[in-house]
Amino acid sequence: CRCGPDEPPTYLKWMTYRLTPLERAFELANSGTCTSVDDVRKQLRAEGYADAQVTGPALLKQLRELCAASRKT
């Protein structure tokens, strides 16, 4: 690779980083725009993410709590 010490390799320059569905779900829940886990799932699908990973009692509880907390602020 012909890059300087502070420069990423060439192949990384054209790669774009996309959040995982779970990362995006947490962002949405914390944003205040989604009032429920169902809203988070709908928005994920609208953005082209699969919502299959947004499942499980612990995760759903975390997302519900984030949605509720972000509405209060």
Short mmCIF file of N, CA, C and O in Angstrom, two decimals:
data_model
loop_
_atom_site.label_atom_id
_atom_site.label_comp_id
_atom_site.label_asym_id
_atom_site.label_seq_id
_atom_site.Cartn_x
_atom_site.Cartn_y
_atom_site.Cartn_z
N CYS A 1 0.84 -1.16 0.00
CA CYS A 1 0.00 0.00 0.00
C CYS A 1 0.89 1.23 0.00
O CYS A 1 1.84 1.31 0.76
N ARG A 2 0.55 2.17 -0.83
CA ARG A 2 1.32 3.41 -0.89
C ARG A 2 0.54 4.52 -0.21
O ARG A 2 -0.09 5.34 -0.84
N CYS A 3 0.57 4.49 1.08
CA CYS A 3 -0.13 5.52 1.83
C CYS A 3 0.75 5.97 2.98
O CYS A 3 1.60 5.23 3.45
N GLY A 4 0.54 7.21 3.39
CA GLY A 4 1.33 7.75 4.49
C GLY A 4 0.89 7.18 5.81
O GLY A 4 -0.10 6.45 5.90
N PRO A 5 1.62 7.51 6.86
CA PRO A 5 1.28 6.96 8.18
C PRO A 5 -0.08 7.40 8.70
O PRO A 5 -0.70 6.69 9.48
N ASP A 6 -0.56 8.56 8.26
CA ASP A 6 -1.85 9.05 8.73
C ASP A 6 -2.95 8.92 7.68
O ASP A 6 -4.03 9.46 7.83
N GLU A 7 -2.68 8.20 6.63
CA GLU A 7 -3.64 8.06 5.53
C GLU A 7 -4.12 6.61 5.45
O GLU A 7 -3.32 5.69 5.50
N PRO A 8 -5.44 6.42 5.32
CA PRO A 8 -5.95 5.04 5.24
C PRO A 8 -5.54 4.41 3.91
O PRO A 8 -5.28 5.11 2.93
N PRO A 9 -5.49 3.09 3.85
CA PRO A 9 -5.19 2.42 2.59
C PRO A 9 -6.19 2.82 1.50
O PRO A 9 -7.33 3.17 1.79
N THR A 10 -5.77 2.76 0.27
CA THR A 10 -6.59 3.19 -0.86
C THR A 10 -7.96 2.52 -0.88
O THR A 10 -8.97 3.17 -1.12
N TYR A 11 -8.00 1.23 -0.61
CA TYR A 11 -9.28 0.53 -0.68
C TYR A 11 -10.28 1.05 0.34
O TYR A 11 -11.47 0.95 0.16
N LEU A 12 -9.81 1.63 1.44
CA LEU A 12 -10.72 2.17 2.45
C LEU A 12 -11.29 3.52 2.04
O LEU A 12 -12.32 3.93 2.54
N LYS A 13 -10.63 4.20 1.13
CA LYS A 13 -11.11 5.51 0.71
C LYS A 13 -12.44 5.42 -0.01
O LYS A 13 -13.27 6.31 0.07
N TRP A 14 -12.67 4.34 -0.75
CA TRP A 14 -13.93 4.22 -1.48
C TRP A 14 -14.96 3.38 -0.77
O TRP A 14 -16.10 3.28 -1.19
N MET A 15 -14.59 2.76 0.35
CA MET A 15 -15.55 1.99 1.12
C MET A 15 -16.34 2.93 2.02
O MET A 15 -15.79 3.85 2.60
N THR A 16 -17.61 2.72 2.11
CA THR A 16 -18.42 3.52 3.01
C THR A 16 -18.87 2.65 4.17
O THR A 16 -19.11 1.46 4.01
N TYR A 17 -19.00 3.27 5.31
CA TYR A 17 -19.41 2.55 6.50
C TYR A 17 -20.91 2.71 6.69
O TYR A 17 -21.43 3.81 6.64
N ARG A 18 -21.59 1.62 6.87
CA ARG A 18 -23.02 1.65 7.15
C ARG A 18 -23.24 0.99 8.50
O ARG A 18 -22.71 -0.07 8.79
N LEU A 19 -24.06 1.63 9.31
CA LEU A 19 -24.38 1.07 10.62
C LEU A 19 -25.07 -0.28 10.47
O LEU A 19 -25.78 -0.52 9.49
N THR A 20 -24.89 -1.12 11.45
CA THR A 20 -25.64 -2.37 11.48
C THR A 20 -27.09 -2.05 11.85
O THR A 20 -27.38 -0.98 12.40
N PRO A 21 -28.01 -2.96 11.57
CA PRO A 21 -29.40 -2.71 11.95
C PRO A 21 -29.58 -2.44 13.45
O PRO A 21 -30.36 -1.57 13.83
N LEU A 22 -28.81 -3.12 14.29
CA LEU A 22 -28.93 -2.89 15.73
C LEU A 22 -28.41 -1.51 16.12
O LEU A 22 -29.02 -0.81 16.94
N GLU A 23 -27.28 -1.10 15.53
CA GLU A 23 -26.75 0.23 15.82
C GLU A 23 -27.75 1.30 15.41
O GLU A 23 -28.01 2.26 16.15
N ARG A 24 -28.33 1.13 14.22
CA ARG A 24 -29.30 2.11 13.73
C ARG A 24 -30.56 2.10 14.59
O ARG A 24 -31.15 3.16 14.86
N ALA A 25 -30.98 0.93 15.06
CA ALA A 25 -32.15 0.84 15.93
C ALA A 25 -31.94 1.65 17.21
O ALA A 25 -32.83 2.38 17.65
N PHE A 26 -30.75 1.55 17.78
CA PHE A 26 -30.46 2.32 18.99
C PHE A 26 -30.42 3.81 18.70
O PHE A 26 -30.89 4.62 19.49
N GLU A 27 -29.87 4.19 17.56
CA GLU A 27 -29.87 5.61 17.17
C GLU A 27 -31.29 6.13 17.04
O GLU A 27 -31.61 7.21 17.53
N LEU A 28 -32.13 5.37 16.36
CA LEU A 28 -33.52 5.79 16.17
C LEU A 28 -34.27 5.89 17.49
O LEU A 28 -35.00 6.85 17.72
N ALA A 29 -34.08 4.90 18.35
CA ALA A 29 -34.77 4.90 19.64
C ALA A 29 -34.34 6.09 20.48
O ALA A 29 -35.14 6.68 21.21
N ASN A 30 -33.09 6.49 20.36
CA ASN A 30 -32.55 7.59 21.15
C ASN A 30 -32.81 8.95 20.52
O ASN A 30 -32.61 9.97 21.15
N SER A 31 -33.27 8.97 19.28
CA SER A 31 -33.42 10.23 18.55
C SER A 31 -34.65 11.05 18.95
O SER A 31 -34.69 12.25 18.71
N GLY A 32 -35.65 10.38 19.50
CA GLY A 32 -36.88 11.07 19.84
C GLY A 32 -37.90 11.07 18.71
O GLY A 32 -39.02 11.52 18.89
N THR A 33 -37.52 10.59 17.55
CA THR A 33 -38.45 10.55 16.42
C THR A 33 -39.31 9.30 16.42
O THR A 33 -40.36 9.29 15.79
N CYS A 34 -38.87 8.27 17.09
CA CYS A 34 -39.62 7.02 17.17
C CYS A 34 -40.20 6.90 18.58
O CYS A 34 -39.47 7.00 19.56
N THR A 35 -41.51 6.69 18.64
CA THR A 35 -42.16 6.64 19.95
C THR A 35 -42.33 5.22 20.47
O THR A 35 -42.76 5.04 21.60
N SER A 36 -42.01 4.23 19.63
CA SER A 36 -42.17 2.84 20.05
C SER A 36 -41.20 1.96 19.27
O SER A 36 -40.61 2.39 18.27
N VAL A 37 -41.07 0.73 19.71
CA VAL A 37 -40.23 -0.23 19.00
C VAL A 37 -40.81 -0.48 17.61
O VAL A 37 -40.07 -0.64 16.64
N ASP A 38 -42.13 -0.47 17.50
CA ASP A 38 -42.75 -0.65 16.19
C ASP A 38 -42.34 0.49 15.24
O ASP A 38 -42.06 0.25 14.07
N ASP A 39 -42.29 1.71 15.76
CA ASP A 39 -41.82 2.85 14.95
C ASP A 39 -40.38 2.65 14.52
O ASP A 39 -40.00 2.96 13.38
N VAL A 40 -39.55 2.15 15.41
CA VAL A 40 -38.14 1.88 15.10
C VAL A 40 -38.06 0.87 13.97
O VAL A 40 -37.33 1.07 12.99
N ARG A 41 -38.82 -0.21 14.08
CA ARG A 41 -38.82 -1.24 13.04
C ARG A 41 -39.28 -0.70 11.69
O ARG A 41 -38.70 -0.98 10.65
N LYS A 42 -40.35 0.10 11.70
CA LYS A 42 -40.86 0.69 10.46
C LYS A 42 -39.81 1.57 9.81
O LYS A 42 -39.61 1.54 8.59
N GLN A 43 -39.13 2.38 10.63
CA GLN A 43 -38.11 3.28 10.08
C GLN A 43 -36.91 2.50 9.55
O GLN A 43 -36.35 2.85 8.52
N LEU A 44 -36.53 1.45 10.24
CA LEU A 44 -35.45 0.60 9.74
C LEU A 44 -35.78 0.06 8.36
O LEU A 44 -34.96 0.13 7.43
N ARG A 45 -36.97 -0.48 8.21
CA ARG A 45 -37.38 -1.01 6.90
C ARG A 45 -37.43 0.08 5.84
O ARG A 45 -37.01 -0.13 4.70
N ALA A 46 -37.89 1.26 6.22
CA ALA A 46 -37.96 2.38 5.27
C ALA A 46 -36.57 2.79 4.79
O ALA A 46 -36.41 3.27 3.67
N GLU A 47 -35.57 2.59 5.65
CA GLU A 47 -34.19 2.94 5.30
C GLU A 47 -33.44 1.79 4.64
O GLU A 47 -32.26 1.90 4.37
N GLY A 48 -34.13 0.68 4.43
CA GLY A 48 -33.50 -0.45 3.74
C GLY A 48 -32.80 -1.45 4.64
O GLY A 48 -32.08 -2.32 4.17
N TYR A 49 -33.01 -1.33 5.94
CA TYR A 49 -32.43 -2.28 6.88
C TYR A 49 -33.41 -3.43 7.12
O TYR A 49 -34.62 -3.24 7.05
N ALA A 50 -32.87 -4.58 7.45
CA ALA A 50 -33.70 -5.70 7.90
C ALA A 50 -33.92 -5.54 9.40
O ALA A 50 -33.00 -5.18 10.12
N ASP A 51 -35.12 -5.79 9.84
CA ASP A 51 -35.40 -5.63 11.27
C ASP A 51 -35.46 -6.96 12.01
O ASP A 51 -35.90 -7.03 13.14
N ALA A 52 -34.99 -8.02 11.37
CA ALA A 52 -35.07 -9.35 11.98
C ALA A 52 -34.25 -9.47 13.26
O ALA A 52 -34.58 -10.27 14.13
N GLN A 53 -33.20 -8.67 13.40
CA GLN A 53 -32.37 -8.75 14.59
C GLN A 53 -32.96 -7.98 15.77
O GLN A 53 -32.49 -8.11 16.89
N VAL A 54 -33.97 -7.18 15.51
CA VAL A 54 -34.58 -6.39 16.57
C VAL A 54 -35.61 -7.27 17.26
O VAL A 54 -36.81 -7.20 17.00
N THR A 55 -35.10 -8.11 18.12
CA THR A 55 -35.96 -9.09 18.79
C THR A 55 -35.33 -9.47 20.13
O THR A 55 -34.17 -9.17 20.39
N GLY A 56 -36.08 -10.11 20.94
CA GLY A 56 -35.58 -10.57 22.25
C GLY A 56 -36.02 -9.63 23.35
O GLY A 56 -36.02 -8.41 23.17
N PRO A 57 -36.40 -10.19 24.48
CA PRO A 57 -36.95 -9.37 25.56
C PRO A 57 -36.00 -8.29 26.09
O PRO A 57 -36.43 -7.17 26.34
N ALA A 58 -34.73 -8.60 26.24
CA ALA A 58 -33.79 -7.61 26.78
C ALA A 58 -33.60 -6.45 25.81
O ALA A 58 -33.62 -5.28 26.21
N LEU A 59 -33.41 -6.76 24.54
CA LEU A 59 -33.21 -5.72 23.54
C LEU A 59 -34.46 -4.85 23.39
O LEU A 59 -34.38 -3.62 23.36
N LEU A 60 -35.62 -5.49 23.32
CA LEU A 60 -36.86 -4.73 23.18
C LEU A 60 -37.09 -3.82 24.38
O LEU A 60 -37.55 -2.68 24.23
N LYS A 61 -36.74 -4.30 25.57
CA LYS A 61 -36.87 -3.47 26.77
C LYS A 61 -35.96 -2.25 26.68
O LYS A 61 -36.37 -1.13 26.98
N GLN A 62 -34.72 -2.46 26.25
CA GLN A 62 -33.78 -1.34 26.10
C GLN A 62 -34.30 -0.31 25.11
O GLN A 62 -34.26 0.89 25.37
N LEU A 63 -34.80 -0.78 23.98
CA LEU A 63 -35.31 0.14 22.96
C LEU A 63 -36.55 0.88 23.46
O LEU A 63 -36.68 2.09 23.23
N ARG A 64 -37.45 0.17 24.15
CA ARG A 64 -38.64 0.83 24.71
C ARG A 64 -38.24 1.92 25.69
O ARG A 64 -38.79 3.03 25.67
N GLU A 65 -37.28 1.61 26.55
CA GLU A 65 -36.83 2.59 27.55
C GLU A 65 -36.18 3.80 26.88
O GLU A 65 -36.38 4.94 27.31
N LEU A 66 -35.39 3.56 25.83
CA LEU A 66 -34.76 4.67 25.12
C LEU A 66 -35.81 5.54 24.42
O LEU A 66 -35.72 6.77 24.45
N CYS A 67 -36.80 4.92 23.81
CA CYS A 67 -37.87 5.67 23.15
C CYS A 67 -38.59 6.54 24.17
O CYS A 67 -38.84 7.73 23.93
N ALA A 68 -38.91 5.97 25.32
CA ALA A 68 -39.62 6.72 26.37
C ALA A 68 -38.77 7.85 26.92
O ALA A 68 -39.25 8.98 27.09
N ALA A 69 -37.51 7.58 27.17
CA ALA A 69 -36.61 8.60 27.73
C ALA A 69 -36.38 9.73 26.74
O ALA A 69 -36.31 10.90 27.13
N SER A 70 -36.27 9.41 25.47
CA SER A 70 -35.99 10.46 24.49
C SER A 70 -37.22 11.34 24.25
O SER A 70 -37.10 12.48 23.83
N ARG A 71 -38.41 10.82 24.53
CA ARG A 71 -39.64 11.64 24.40
C ARG A 71 -39.71 12.65 25.52
O ARG A 71 -40.29 13.72 25.36
N LYS A 72 -39.16 12.34 26.68
CA LYS A 72 -39.24 13.20 27.86
C LYS A 72 -38.30 14.41 27.75
O LYS A 72 -38.51 15.40 28.41
N THR A 73 -37.26 14.26 26.95
CA THR A 73 -36.28 15.37 26.89
C THR A 73 -36.60 16.36 25.80
O THR A 73 -37.37 16.21 24.95
#
